[in-house]
CSV table of C-alpha atoms and ligand atoms in Angstrom, one decimal:
chain,number,residue,atom,x,y,z
H,108,MET,CA,-171.2,-39.9,222.7
H,109,ALA,CA,-171.3,-38.9,226.3
H,110,GLN,CA,-174.1,-40.3,228.5
H,111,THR,CA,-175.4,-38.0,231.1
H,112,GLU,CA,-177.8,-38.6,233.9
H,113,GLN,CA,-180.6,-36.8,232.2
H,114,ASP,CA,-180.3,-38.8,229.0
H,115,PRO,CA,-182.6,-41.8,228.6
H,116,ILE,CA,-180.8,-45.1,229.0
H,117,ILE,CA,-182.9,-46.5,226.2
H,118,ARG,CA,-184.1,-44.4,223.3
H,119,LEU,CA,-186.1,-45.6,220.3
H,120,LYS,CA,-186.6,-43.0,217.6
H,121,ASN,CA,-189.0,-43.7,214.8
H,122,VAL,CA,-188.2,-47.4,214.8
H,123,ASP,CA,-189.6,-49.4,211.9
H,124,LYS,CA,-189.4,-53.2,211.5
H,125,PHE,CA,-190.4,-55.3,208.6
H,126,PHE,CA,-190.9,-59.0,208.3
H,127,GLY,CA,-190.9,-59.3,204.5
H,128,ASP,CA,-193.8,-57.0,203.4
H,129,PHE,CA,-195.4,-57.0,206.8
H,130,GLN,CA,-194.6,-54.0,209.1
H,131,ALA,CA,-194.3,-55.2,212.7
H,132,LEU,CA,-193.2,-51.9,214.1
H,133,LYS,CA,-194.4,-48.5,212.8
H,134,LYS,CA,-192.4,-45.4,213.8
H,135,VAL,CA,-192.1,-46.5,217.4
H,136,ASN,CA,-190.8,-43.9,219.9
H,137,LEU,CA,-189.9,-44.7,223.4
H,138,GLU,CA,-187.6,-43.2,226.1
H,139,VAL,CA,-186.7,-45.1,229.2
H,140,PHE,CA,-184.7,-43.4,232.0
H,141,LYS,CA,-182.4,-45.1,234.4
H,142,GLY,CA,-184.3,-46.9,237.1
H,143,GLN,CA,-187.6,-46.6,235.3
H,144,LYS,CA,-190.0,-49.6,235.1
H,145,VAL,CA,-192.0,-49.8,231.9
H,146,VAL,CA,-194.8,-52.3,231.4
H,147,VAL,CA,-195.8,-53.0,227.8
H,148,CYS,CA,-199.2,-54.6,227.0
H,149,GLY,CA,-201.3,-55.0,223.9
H,150,PRO,CA,-203.1,-57.6,221.9
H,151,SER,CA,-201.3,-60.7,220.4
H,152,GLY,CA,-199.3,-59.8,217.3
H,153,SER,CA,-199.1,-56.1,218.2
H,154,GLY,CA,-195.3,-56.1,218.1
H,155,LYS,CA,-194.5,-56.2,221.9
H,156,SER,CA,-191.9,-59.0,221.5
H,157,THR,CA,-190.5,-57.5,218.4
H,158,MET,CA,-189.9,-54.1,220.1
H,159,ILE,CA,-188.1,-55.5,223.1
H,160,ARG,CA,-186.1,-58.0,220.9
H,161,CYS,CA,-184.9,-55.0,218.9
H,162,ILE,CA,-183.5,-53.5,222.1
H,163,ASN,CA,-180.9,-56.2,222.4
H,164,ARG,CA,-180.8,-56.8,218.7
H,165,LEU,CA,-182.2,-60.3,218.6
H,166,GLU,CA,-184.1,-58.6,215.8
H,167,SER,CA,-182.5,-55.8,213.7
H,168,HIS,CA,-184.6,-52.7,213.0
H,169,ASP,CA,-185.1,-51.4,209.5
H,170,GLY,CA,-185.6,-47.7,210.1
H,171,GLY,CA,-185.0,-45.2,212.8
H,172,ARG,CA,-182.5,-45.3,215.6
H,173,ILE,CA,-182.1,-47.3,218.8
H,174,LEU,CA,-179.6,-46.2,221.5
H,175,VAL,CA,-178.9,-48.2,224.6
H,176,ASN,CA,-176.7,-46.7,227.3
H,177,GLY,CA,-175.4,-44.2,224.7
H,178,ILE,CA,-174.4,-47.0,222.3
H,179,GLU,CA,-176.1,-47.0,218.9
H,180,LEU,CA,-177.4,-50.3,217.7
H,181,ASN,CA,-176.3,-50.8,214.1
H,182,ASP,CA,-174.4,-53.5,212.3
H,183,SER,CA,-171.3,-53.1,214.4
H,184,LEU,CA,-170.8,-56.5,216.2
H,185,ARG,CA,-168.8,-54.7,218.9
H,186,ASN,CA,-171.7,-52.5,219.7
H,187,ILE,CA,-174.1,-55.4,219.7
H,188,ASP,CA,-172.0,-57.5,222.1
H,189,ALA,CA,-171.5,-54.4,224.3
H,190,VAL,CA,-175.2,-53.8,224.5
H,191,ARG,CA,-176.1,-57.4,225.0
H,192,SER,CA,-173.8,-57.8,228.0
H,193,GLU,CA,-175.5,-54.7,229.6
H,194,VAL,CA,-179.1,-55.9,228.8
H,195,GLY,CA,-180.5,-59.0,230.4
H,196,MET,CA,-183.4,-60.8,228.8
H,197,VAL,CA,-186.0,-63.2,230.2
H,198,PHE,CA,-188.1,-65.2,227.9
H,199,GLN,CA,-191.6,-66.6,228.1
H,200,GLN,CA,-190.3,-70.2,227.6
H,201,PHE,CA,-187.4,-69.8,230.0
H,202,ASN,CA,-184.9,-71.0,227.4
H,203,LEU,CA,-182.6,-72.6,230.0
H,204,PHE,CA,-179.7,-74.6,228.7
H,205,PRO,CA,-181.0,-78.2,229.2
H,206,HIS,CA,-177.7,-79.9,229.3
H,207,LEU,CA,-176.4,-77.7,232.2
H,208,THR,CA,-177.4,-77.7,235.9
H,209,ALA,CA,-179.1,-74.6,237.3
H,210,VAL,CA,-175.7,-73.3,238.6
H,211,GLY,CA,-174.1,-74.3,235.3
H,212,ASN,CA,-176.7,-72.2,233.4
H,213,LEU,CA,-175.7,-69.2,235.5
H,214,MET,CA,-171.9,-69.7,235.2
H,215,LEU,CA,-171.7,-70.0,231.5
H,216,ALA,CA,-171.8,-66.3,230.5
H,217,PRO,CA,-169.6,-65.0,233.4
H,218,ARG,CA,-167.0,-67.6,232.3
H,219,LEU,CA,-167.2,-67.1,228.6
H,220,VAL,CA,-167.9,-63.4,228.4
H,221,ARG,CA,-166.5,-61.9,231.6
H,222,LYS,CA,-163.6,-64.5,231.7
H,223,LYS,CA,-164.2,-65.3,235.3
H,224,SER,CA,-162.5,-68.4,236.8
H,225,LYS,CA,-164.7,-71.4,237.6
H,226,ALA,CA,-164.6,-70.6,241.3
H,227,GLU,CA,-165.5,-67.0,240.8
H,228,ALA,CA,-168.3,-67.8,238.4
H,229,ARG,CA,-169.7,-70.3,240.8
H,230,GLU,CA,-169.6,-67.8,243.7
H,231,ILE,CA,-171.5,-65.2,241.5
H,232,ALA,CA,-174.0,-67.9,240.5
H,233,MET,CA,-174.7,-69.0,244.0
H,234,ARG,CA,-175.2,-65.4,245.1
H,235,TYR,CA,-177.9,-64.8,242.4
H,236,LEU,CA,-179.5,-68.2,243.1
H,237,GLU,CA,-179.9,-67.0,246.6
H,238,ARG,CA,-181.4,-63.8,245.4
H,239,VAL,CA,-184.1,-65.7,243.6
H,240,HIS,CA,-184.6,-67.9,246.7
H,241,ILE,CA,-183.5,-71.3,245.2
H,242,PRO,CA,-179.9,-71.9,246.2
H,243,GLU,CA,-180.8,-75.5,247.2
H,244,GLN,CA,-181.7,-76.2,243.5
H,245,ALA,CA,-178.3,-75.3,242.3
H,246,ASP,CA,-177.2,-78.8,241.1
H,247,LYS,CA,-180.5,-79.8,239.5
H,248,TYR,CA,-181.0,-79.9,235.8
H,249,PRO,CA,-183.8,-77.7,234.3
H,250,VAL,CA,-186.2,-80.7,233.6
H,251,GLN,CA,-186.0,-81.4,237.3
H,252,LEU,CA,-187.3,-78.0,238.3
H,253,SER,CA,-190.9,-76.6,238.3
H,254,GLY,CA,-191.8,-73.9,235.8
H,255,GLY,CA,-191.6,-71.2,238.4
H,256,GLN,CA,-188.2,-72.4,239.5
H,257,GLN,CA,-186.9,-72.5,235.9
H,258,GLN,CA,-188.0,-69.0,235.3
H,259,ARG,CA,-186.3,-67.8,238.5
H,260,VAL,CA,-183.1,-69.6,237.3
H,261,ALA,CA,-183.5,-67.7,234.0
H,262,ILE,CA,-183.8,-64.4,235.8
H,263,ALA,CA,-180.8,-65.2,237.9
H,264,ARG,CA,-178.8,-66.2,234.8
H,265,ALA,CA,-179.5,-62.8,233.3
H,266,LEU,CA,-178.6,-61.0,236.6
H,267,CYS,CA,-175.2,-62.8,236.7
H,268,MET,CA,-174.0,-60.5,234.0
H,269,ASN,CA,-174.8,-57.5,236.2
H,270,PRO,CA,-176.9,-55.8,233.6
H,271,GLU,CA,-178.0,-52.2,233.7
H,272,ILE,CA,-181.3,-53.1,232.1
H,273,MET,CA,-183.6,-56.1,232.3
H,274,LEU,CA,-186.1,-57.0,229.5
H,275,PHE,CA,-188.9,-59.5,230.2
H,276,ASP,CA,-191.1,-61.0,227.5
H,277,GLU,CA,-194.2,-62.4,229.1
H,278,PRO,CA,-192.2,-64.0,231.9
H,279,THR,CA,-195.3,-65.6,233.6
H,280,SER,CA,-197.4,-66.5,230.6
H,281,ALA,CA,-196.1,-70.1,230.4
H,282,LEU,CA,-196.6,-70.7,234.2
H,283,ASP,CA,-199.3,-72.5,236.1
H,284,PRO,CA,-201.3,-69.9,238.1
H,285,GLU,CA,-199.9,-71.0,241.5
H,286,MET,CA,-196.3,-70.3,240.3
H,287,ILE,CA,-196.9,-66.9,238.9
H,288,HIS,CA,-196.6,-65.1,242.2
H,289,GLU,CA,-193.2,-66.5,243.0
H,290,VAL,CA,-191.8,-65.1,239.8
H,291,LEU,CA,-193.6,-61.8,240.1
H,292,ASP,CA,-192.2,-61.5,243.7
H,293,VAL,CA,-188.7,-61.8,242.4
H,294,MET,CA,-189.4,-59.1,239.8
H,295,VAL,CA,-190.9,-56.8,242.3
H,296,GLU,CA,-187.8,-57.1,244.5
H,297,LEU,CA,-185.7,-56.4,241.5
H,298,ALA,CA,-187.8,-53.3,240.7
H,299,ASN,CA,-187.4,-52.1,244.3
H,300,GLU,CA,-183.7,-52.4,244.1
H,301,GLY,CA,-183.7,-49.8,241.3
H,302,MET,CA,-183.3,-52.0,238.2
H,303,THR,CA,-184.3,-50.4,234.9
H,304,MET,CA,-186.9,-52.8,233.5
H,305,ILE,CA,-189.1,-53.2,230.4
H,306,CYS,CA,-191.6,-55.9,230.9
H,307,VAL,CA,-194.1,-57.2,228.5
H,308,THR,CA,-196.9,-58.6,230.6
H,309,HIS,CA,-200.6,-58.8,231.1
H,310,GLU,CA,-200.3,-58.9,234.9
H,311,MET,CA,-202.1,-55.7,235.4
H,312,GLY,CA,-201.6,-55.9,239.2
H,313,PHE,CA,-197.9,-55.9,238.6
H,314,ALA,CA,-198.2,-52.9,236.3
H,315,ARG,CA,-200.2,-50.9,238.9
H,316,SER,CA,-197.9,-51.6,241.7
H,317,VAL,CA,-194.5,-51.4,240.0
H,318,ALA,CA,-194.6,-49.5,236.7
H,319,ASP,CA,-193.6,-45.9,236.2
H,320,LEU,CA,-194.9,-46.0,232.6
H,321,THR,CA,-197.5,-48.3,231.0
H,322,VAL,CA,-197.3,-48.6,227.2
H,323,PHE,CA,-200.1,-49.9,225.1
H,324,MET,CA,-199.2,-51.3,221.6
H,325,ASP,CA,-201.5,-52.2,218.8
H,326,ALA,CA,-200.8,-53.1,215.2
H,327,GLY,CA,-197.1,-52.2,215.5
H,328,GLU,CA,-197.7,-48.8,217.0
H,329,ILE,CA,-197.4,-47.4,220.5
H,330,VAL,CA,-200.9,-46.1,221.0
H,331,GLU,CA,-200.6,-44.8,224.5
H,332,ALA,CA,-197.8,-44.4,227.1
H,333,LYS,CA,-198.7,-43.1,230.5
H,334,PRO,CA,-198.2,-43.6,234.2
H,335,PRO,CA,-200.3,-46.6,235.3
H,336,GLN,CA,-202.7,-44.5,237.4
H,337,GLU,CA,-203.8,-42.4,234.4
H,338,PHE,CA,-203.5,-45.3,232.1
H,339,PHE,CA,-206.0,-47.5,233.9
H,340,GLU,CA,-208.3,-44.7,235.2
H,341,ASN,CA,-208.4,-42.5,232.2
H,342,PRO,CA,-207.3,-44.2,228.9
H,343,GLU,CA,-207.4,-41.7,226.1
H,344,HIS,CA,-207.9,-44.0,223.1
H,345,GLU,CA,-210.7,-46.2,222.1
H,346,ARG,CA,-208.4,-49.1,221.3
H,347,THR,CA,-206.8,-48.9,224.8
H,348,ARG,CA,-210.2,-48.9,226.4
H,349,LEU,CA,-211.4,-51.9,224.4
H,350,PHE,CA,-208.2,-53.8,225.3
H,351,LEU,CA,-208.4,-53.0,229.0
H,352,SER,CA,-212.0,-54.0,229.2
H,353,GLN,CA,-211.1,-57.3,227.6
H,354,ILE,CA,-208.2,-58.2,229.9
H,355,LEU,CA,-209.6,-56.8,233.1
H,356,SER,CA,-212.9,-58.6,232.7
H,357,HIS,CA,-211.4,-62.0,233.3
C,253,MET,CA,-154.9,-125.2,216.2
C,254,ILE,CA,-153.8,-124.0,212.9
C,255,VAL,CA,-155.0,-120.5,213.7
C,256,VAL,CA,-152.3,-119.9,216.3
C,257,GLY,CA,-149.7,-119.7,213.6
C,258,TRP,CA,-151.6,-116.8,212.1
C,259,LEU,CA,-152.3,-114.8,215.3
C,260,ASP,CA,-149.5,-112.4,214.6
C,261,GLU,CA,-150.8,-111.5,211.2
C,262,PHE,CA,-154.3,-111.1,212.5
C,263,MET,CA,-153.1,-108.8,215.2
C,264,TRP,CA,-151.3,-106.6,212.7
C,265,GLY,CA,-154.4,-106.7,210.6
C,266,SER,CA,-156.4,-105.5,213.6
C,267,LEU,CA,-154.0,-102.6,214.1
C,268,VAL,CA,-154.5,-101.5,210.5
C,269,VAL,CA,-158.3,-101.7,211.0
C,270,LEU,CA,-158.0,-99.5,214.1
C,271,GLN,CA,-155.8,-97.0,212.3
C,272,ILE,CA,-158.3,-96.7,209.4
C,273,PHE,CA,-161.1,-96.5,211.9
C,274,PHE,CA,-159.7,-93.6,213.8
C,275,LEU,CA,-158.4,-91.7,210.8
C,276,ALA,CA,-161.7,-92.1,209.0
C,277,LEU,CA,-163.7,-91.3,212.1
C,278,ILE,CA,-162.0,-87.9,212.6
C,279,MET,CA,-162.5,-87.1,208.9
C,280,ALA,CA,-166.1,-88.3,208.8
C,281,VAL,CA,-167.1,-86.2,211.8
C,282,THR,CA,-165.4,-83.2,210.1
C,283,TRP,CA,-167.3,-83.8,206.8
C,284,GLY,CA,-170.5,-84.4,208.7
C,285,LEU,CA,-170.3,-81.2,210.7
C,286,LEU,CA,-169.3,-79.2,207.6
C,287,GLY,CA,-172.0,-80.8,205.5
C,288,ALA,CA,-174.7,-80.2,208.2
C,289,ALA,CA,-173.5,-76.6,208.5
C,290,ALA,CA,-173.7,-76.1,204.7
C,291,LYS,CA,-177.1,-77.7,204.5
C,292,LEU,CA,-178.5,-75.5,207.3
C,293,SER,CA,-176.9,-72.3,206.0
C,294,SER,CA,-178.7,-69.8,203.8
C,295,ASN,CA,-176.0,-69.9,201.2
C,296,ARG,CA,-177.4,-71.6,198.1
C,297,ALA,CA,-174.0,-72.7,196.8
C,298,ALA,CA,-173.0,-74.3,200.1
C,299,LYS,CA,-176.4,-76.0,200.2
C,300,LEU,CA,-176.0,-77.4,196.7
C,301,THR,CA,-172.5,-78.6,197.3
C,302,ALA,CA,-173.6,-80.5,200.4
C,303,THR,CA,-176.5,-82.0,198.6
C,304,VAL,CA,-174.3,-83.2,195.7
C,305,PHE,CA,-171.9,-84.6,198.3
C,306,THR,CA,-174.5,-86.6,200.2
C,307,THR,CA,-176.2,-87.8,197.0
C,308,ILE,CA,-173.0,-89.1,195.5
C,309,PHE,CA,-171.6,-90.8,198.5
C,310,ARG,CA,-174.8,-92.3,199.8
C,311,GLY,CA,-175.9,-93.4,196.3
C,312,THR,CA,-172.8,-95.2,195.1
C,313,PRO,CA,-171.7,-98.7,196.2
C,314,GLU,CA,-169.0,-98.3,198.8
C,315,LEU,CA,-166.6,-100.6,197.1
C,316,LEU,CA,-166.8,-98.5,193.9
C,317,VAL,CA,-166.2,-95.3,195.8
C,318,LEU,CA,-163.0,-96.8,197.3
C,319,LEU,CA,-161.7,-98.1,194.0
C,320,ILE,CA,-162.5,-94.9,192.1
C,321,ILE,CA,-160.8,-92.7,194.8
C,322,TYR,CA,-157.8,-94.9,195.0
C,323,PHE,CA,-157.2,-95.4,191.3
C,324,GLY,CA,-158.5,-92.0,190.4
C,325,SER,CA,-156.0,-90.3,192.6
C,326,ALA,CA,-153.2,-92.7,191.5
C,327,ILE,CA,-153.9,-91.9,187.8
C,328,THR,CA,-153.9,-88.2,188.5
C,329,LEU,CA,-150.7,-88.4,190.6
C,330,THR,CA,-149.0,-90.6,188.1
C,331,SER,CA,-149.7,-88.3,185.1
C,332,ILE,CA,-148.5,-85.3,187.1
C,333,ALA,CA,-145.3,-87.2,188.1
C,334,GLN,CA,-144.8,-88.3,184.5
C,335,PHE,CA,-145.1,-84.8,183.3
C,336,PHE,CA,-141.9,-84.0,185.3
C,337,ASP,CA,-140.2,-87.3,184.9
C,338,PRO,CA,-141.3,-89.6,182.1
C,339,GLU,CA,-139.5,-92.6,183.7
C,340,VAL,CA,-142.0,-92.8,186.5
C,341,LYS,CA,-144.4,-95.9,186.2
C,342,PHE,CA,-146.9,-95.6,189.0
C,343,VAL,CA,-147.5,-93.2,191.9
C,344,ASP,CA,-150.3,-93.7,194.4
C,345,ILE,CA,-151.5,-92.2,197.7
C,346,PRO,CA,-150.6,-94.6,200.5
C,347,PRO,CA,-153.5,-97.1,200.5
C,348,LEU,CA,-154.0,-96.4,204.3
C,349,TRP,CA,-154.8,-92.8,203.5
C,350,ALA,CA,-156.7,-93.4,200.3
C,351,GLY,CA,-158.8,-96.1,202.1
C,352,SER,CA,-159.5,-94.0,205.2
C,353,PHE,CA,-160.4,-91.0,203.0
C,354,ALA,CA,-162.8,-93.0,200.9
C,355,VAL,CA,-164.5,-94.6,203.9
C,356,SER,CA,-164.7,-91.2,205.6
C,357,LEU,CA,-166.5,-89.6,202.7
C,358,ILE,CA,-169.2,-92.3,202.7
C,359,ILE,CA,-169.7,-92.2,206.5
C,360,GLY,CA,-169.4,-88.4,206.4
C,361,ALA,CA,-172.3,-88.3,203.9
C,362,TYR,CA,-174.5,-90.3,206.3
C,363,ALA,CA,-173.3,-88.3,209.3
C,364,THR,CA,-174.2,-85.0,207.5
C,365,GLU,CA,-177.9,-86.1,207.5
C,366,THR,CA,-177.7,-87.2,211.1
C,367,PHE,CA,-176.0,-84.0,212.3
C,368,ARG,CA,-178.4,-81.8,210.3
C,369,GLY,CA,-181.4,-83.4,211.9
C,370,ALA,CA,-179.8,-83.2,215.3
C,371,PHE,CA,-179.0,-79.5,214.9
C,372,GLN,CA,-182.6,-78.9,213.9
C,373,GLY,CA,-183.7,-80.6,217.1
C,374,VAL,CA,-181.9,-78.0,219.2
C,375,ASP,CA,-184.3,-75.5,220.7
C,376,PRO,CA,-183.5,-72.2,219.0
C,377,GLY,CA,-184.6,-70.4,222.2
C,378,THR,CA,-181.5,-71.7,224.0
C,379,VAL,CA,-179.3,-70.2,221.2
C,380,GLU,CA,-181.1,-66.8,221.6
C,381,ALA,CA,-180.7,-67.0,225.3
C,382,ALA,CA,-176.9,-67.4,224.9
C,383,ARG,CA,-176.7,-64.6,222.3
C,384,SER,CA,-178.7,-62.3,224.6
C,385,LEU,CA,-176.2,-63.0,227.4
C,386,GLY,CA,-173.5,-61.6,225.0
C,387,ILE,CA,-171.9,-65.0,224.3
C,388,SER,CA,-170.4,-64.9,220.8
C,389,SER,CA,-171.8,-67.0,218.0
C,390,THR,CA,-168.7,-69.2,217.9
C,391,LYS,CA,-168.9,-69.9,221.6
C,392,THR,CA,-172.6,-70.4,221.5
C,393,PHE,CA,-172.0,-73.1,218.8
C,394,PHE,CA,-169.5,-75.0,221.0
C,395,TYR,CA,-171.1,-74.6,224.4
C,396,VAL,CA,-174.8,-74.5,223.6
C,397,ARG,CA,-175.6,-76.0,220.2
C,398,LEU,CA,-173.0,-78.8,220.0
C,399,PRO,CA,-173.7,-80.4,223.4
C,400,GLN,CA,-177.4,-80.5,222.8
C,401,MET,CA,-177.1,-81.7,219.2
C,402,TRP,CA,-174.7,-84.5,220.3
C,403,ARG,CA,-177.3,-86.1,222.5
C,404,LEU,CA,-179.8,-86.2,219.5
C,405,ALA,CA,-177.1,-87.4,217.1
C,406,LEU,CA,-175.6,-90.2,219.2
C,407,PRO,CA,-178.0,-93.1,218.3
C,408,GLY,CA,-177.6,-92.5,214.6
C,409,PHE,CA,-174.0,-91.7,214.9
C,410,GLY,CA,-173.4,-94.9,216.8
C,411,ASN,CA,-174.7,-96.8,213.8
C,412,HIS,CA,-172.4,-94.9,211.5
C,413,MET,CA,-169.5,-96.0,213.6
C,414,LEU,CA,-170.5,-99.6,213.2
C,415,SER,CA,-170.7,-99.2,209.5
C,416,LEU,CA,-167.4,-97.5,209.5
C,417,VAL,CA,-165.7,-100.5,211.2
C,418,LYS,CA,-167.3,-102.9,208.8
C,419,ASP,CA,-166.3,-100.8,205.8
C,420,THR,CA,-162.7,-101.1,206.7
C,421,ALA,CA,-163.0,-104.7,205.4
C,422,LEU,CA,-163.3,-103.2,201.9
C,423,VAL,CA,-159.9,-101.7,202.1
C,424,SER,CA,-158.3,-105.0,201.5
C,425,VAL,CA,-159.0,-104.6,197.8
C,426,ILE,CA,-156.5,-101.9,197.4
C,427,GLY,CA,-153.9,-104.0,199.1
C,428,LEU,CA,-153.9,-103.0,202.7
C,429,GLU,CA,-153.1,-105.9,205.0
C,430,GLU,CA,-156.0,-105.7,207.3
C,431,ILE,CA,-158.0,-108.5,208.8
C,432,LEU,CA,-159.8,-109.7,205.7
C,433,PHE,CA,-156.7,-109.5,203.6
C,434,THR,CA,-155.0,-111.7,206.3
C,435,ALA,CA,-157.8,-114.1,206.2
C,436,ASP,CA,-157.5,-114.4,202.4
C,437,ILE,CA,-153.8,-115.1,202.6
C,438,ALA,CA,-154.2,-117.6,205.5
C,439,THR,CA,-156.9,-119.4,203.5
C,440,SER,CA,-154.7,-119.7,200.4
C,441,VAL,CA,-151.9,-121.2,202.5
C,442,THR,CA,-153.9,-123.5,204.9
C,443,ILE,CA,-156.9,-124.1,202.6
C,444,GLN,CA,-159.2,-123.6,205.6
C,445,PRO,CA,-161.5,-120.8,204.5
C,446,PHE,CA,-164.2,-121.4,207.1
C,447,THR,CA,-161.9,-121.2,210.1
C,448,MET,CA,-160.0,-118.2,208.8
C,449,TYR,CA,-163.1,-116.2,207.9
C,450,MET,CA,-164.6,-117.1,211.2
C,451,VAL,CA,-161.6,-115.7,213.0
C,452,ALA,CA,-161.9,-112.5,210.9
C,453,ALA,CA,-165.6,-112.2,211.7
C,454,LEU,CA,-165.0,-112.7,215.4
C,455,ILE,CA,-162.4,-109.9,215.5
C,456,TYR,CA,-164.8,-107.6,213.8
C,457,LEU,CA,-167.5,-108.6,216.2
C,458,GLY,CA,-165.2,-107.8,219.0
C,459,PHE,CA,-164.6,-104.3,217.7
C,460,THR,CA,-168.3,-103.6,217.1
C,461,THR,CA,-169.3,-105.0,220.5
C,462,VAL,CA,-166.9,-102.5,222.1
C,463,ILE,CA,-168.3,-99.7,220.1
C,464,MET,CA,-171.9,-100.6,220.9
C,465,TYR,CA,-171.1,-100.7,224.6
C,466,GLY,CA,-169.2,-97.4,224.3
C,467,VAL,CA,-172.1,-95.7,222.6
C,468,ARG,CA,-174.4,-96.9,225.3
C,469,LEU,CA,-172.3,-95.4,227.9
C,470,MET,CA,-172.1,-92.1,226.0
C,471,GLU,CA,-175.9,-92.1,225.5
C,472,LYS,CA,-176.3,-92.6,229.2
C,473,ARG,CA,-174.0,-89.7,230.0
C,474,ALA,CA,-175.6,-87.5,227.4
C,475,ASN,CA,-179.0,-88.2,228.8
C,476,ARG,CA,-178.2,-87.8,232.5
C,477,HIS,CA,-179.8,-84.3,232.6
C,478,LEU,CA,-183.1,-85.8,231.7
C,479,GLU,CA,-183.3,-88.2,234.6
C,480,GLY,CA,-186.0,-87.5,237.1
C,481,GLY,CA,-187.7,-85.0,234.8
C,482,ARG,CA,-191.1,-83.9,235.7
V,517,ATP,N1,-189.7,-63.9,212.5
V,517,ATP,C1,-190.9,-63.4,212.1
V,517,ATP,N2,-191.2,-63.6,210.8
V,517,ATP,C2,-192.3,-63.1,210.3
V,517,ATP,N3,-193.3,-62.4,211.0
V,517,ATP,C3,-193.0,-62.3,212.3
V,517,ATP,C4,-191.8,-62.7,212.9
V,517,ATP,N4,-191.8,-62.4,214.2
V,517,ATP,C5,-193.0,-61.8,214.4
V,517,ATP,N5,-193.7,-61.7,213.3
V,517,ATP,C6,-195.0,-61.0,213.1
V,517,ATP,O1,-194.9,-59.7,213.7
V,517,ATP,C7,-196.0,-59.4,214.4
V,517,ATP,C8,-195.6,-58.9,215.8
V,517,ATP,O2,-195.1,-60.1,216.5
V,517,ATP,P1,-194.8,-60.0,218.0
V,517,ATP,O3,-194.2,-61.4,218.3
V,517,ATP,O4,-193.9,-58.9,218.2
V,517,ATP,O5,-196.2,-59.8,218.7
V,517,ATP,P2,-196.5,-59.8,220.2
V,517,ATP,O6,-197.1,-58.5,220.5
V,517,ATP,O7,-195.3,-60.1,221.0
V,517,ATP,O8,-197.6,-60.9,220.3
V,517,ATP,P3,-197.8,-62.0,221.5
V,517,ATP,O9,-198.6,-61.4,222.5
V,517,ATP,O10,-198.6,-63.1,220.8
V,517,ATP,O11,-196.5,-62.5,221.9
V,517,ATP,C9,-196.9,-60.6,214.3
V,517,ATP,O12,-197.9,-60.3,213.4
V,517,ATP,C10,-196.0,-61.7,213.9
V,517,ATP,O13,-196.7,-62.6,213.1
V,518,MG,MG1,-194.8,-61.8,222.2
């Protein structure tokens, strides 16, 4: 399947996802174009994590189709690995490898997946540690880093694979307030460099300043998807309005 | 000192103990990893097999396991051999192998439980992170799960290694000339049981001391990434 410039880089078509009898995603449709920044918000349990985890197949969907960079996500292991090495993911809990140093965390995938030599991998790793402004922490272990530093290492680790797309699942929710901005700054820089991003977050300031599209999910459905200006000024659905009034009030 | 005349024999006995130790250690780690993988898998048959394995080998006296495996295998082999050649009287697995194998099954059963618990202690988020980077599941196992699990398993596994060394003393009953066997022979010749058994005990104590020290070093190494944590 040929991928042209006009085709979306991510396309979800009528995606369903079940956990047992419980339907976590209901006919979800989403198109993301190259370079677009999408912010996803919605109440707890609405399926935000499930949706982005389906995009790199940490969860498998039960209905509909998901195409990433022209590759259909199905049971083909080759497709899954191809997609995963193009899609970086950042988790709420950082999920760094505790037994490896910061630079060791960054070097692992380039070495194992891209077959880089140790020296090459280290060079790549140092380049990305500089991009997230913590080259001096390279030889520390994750426990020796602050939450904000750990999350920046996690972002750099994903960037080392040179992904086309970055997925963020509440990257600042586990951080102390004073560390949130240092992570958001890195994400804004990344956005300005033209990275395609899908970001689950309730940082509405980030959504306003960076997002091209704001998506509101509730009960497994995408209720509303609009540019942030319209989304915040003029929400169409009652559920969106209720949600916005709740999170903007504190 | 009467002991001096027996030093040669004790040294050979120690070598036999070392051989059994390393053979059984390699096998026990293998059974332990396979057993833990089976217990953690979603396959019911694999789970059941592993449970039967740990129940039998943790629940039967070790001496009996050794005797049953040695004589059980010998009877089987002998009857097979006699089927082809009725003249044959007795065929057995070399006692070194039978002994190591039996001991490895017992230690492997305990290691299964230790490894299973340690694998469960590994944060699944780190495994997801590895998979999301496109690292294959096999490589994730060796580079992400195993090193983290090892730290958690070490204290328990250190104890299993001590048991393993001590279990080698059982192997004398199937005629292997290890340390206890040597002490028995030396006693029957010199009629000095206390001295000879003391020598045997001291040799074992030497081995176990080295192991305890080694495990402590390994634990220190495995825990170095936690130093200075905040
Ligand atoms: N592995 C699972 N097994 C069973 N149910 C699950 C599983 N993962 C998620 N769910 C359910 O699916 C629904 C959506 O979960 P999801 O994690 O996607 O929500 P979310 O929008 O990310 O919420 P939060 O804001 O709390 O992170 C929830 O009701 C959750 O309980
Ligand atoms: Mg979530």
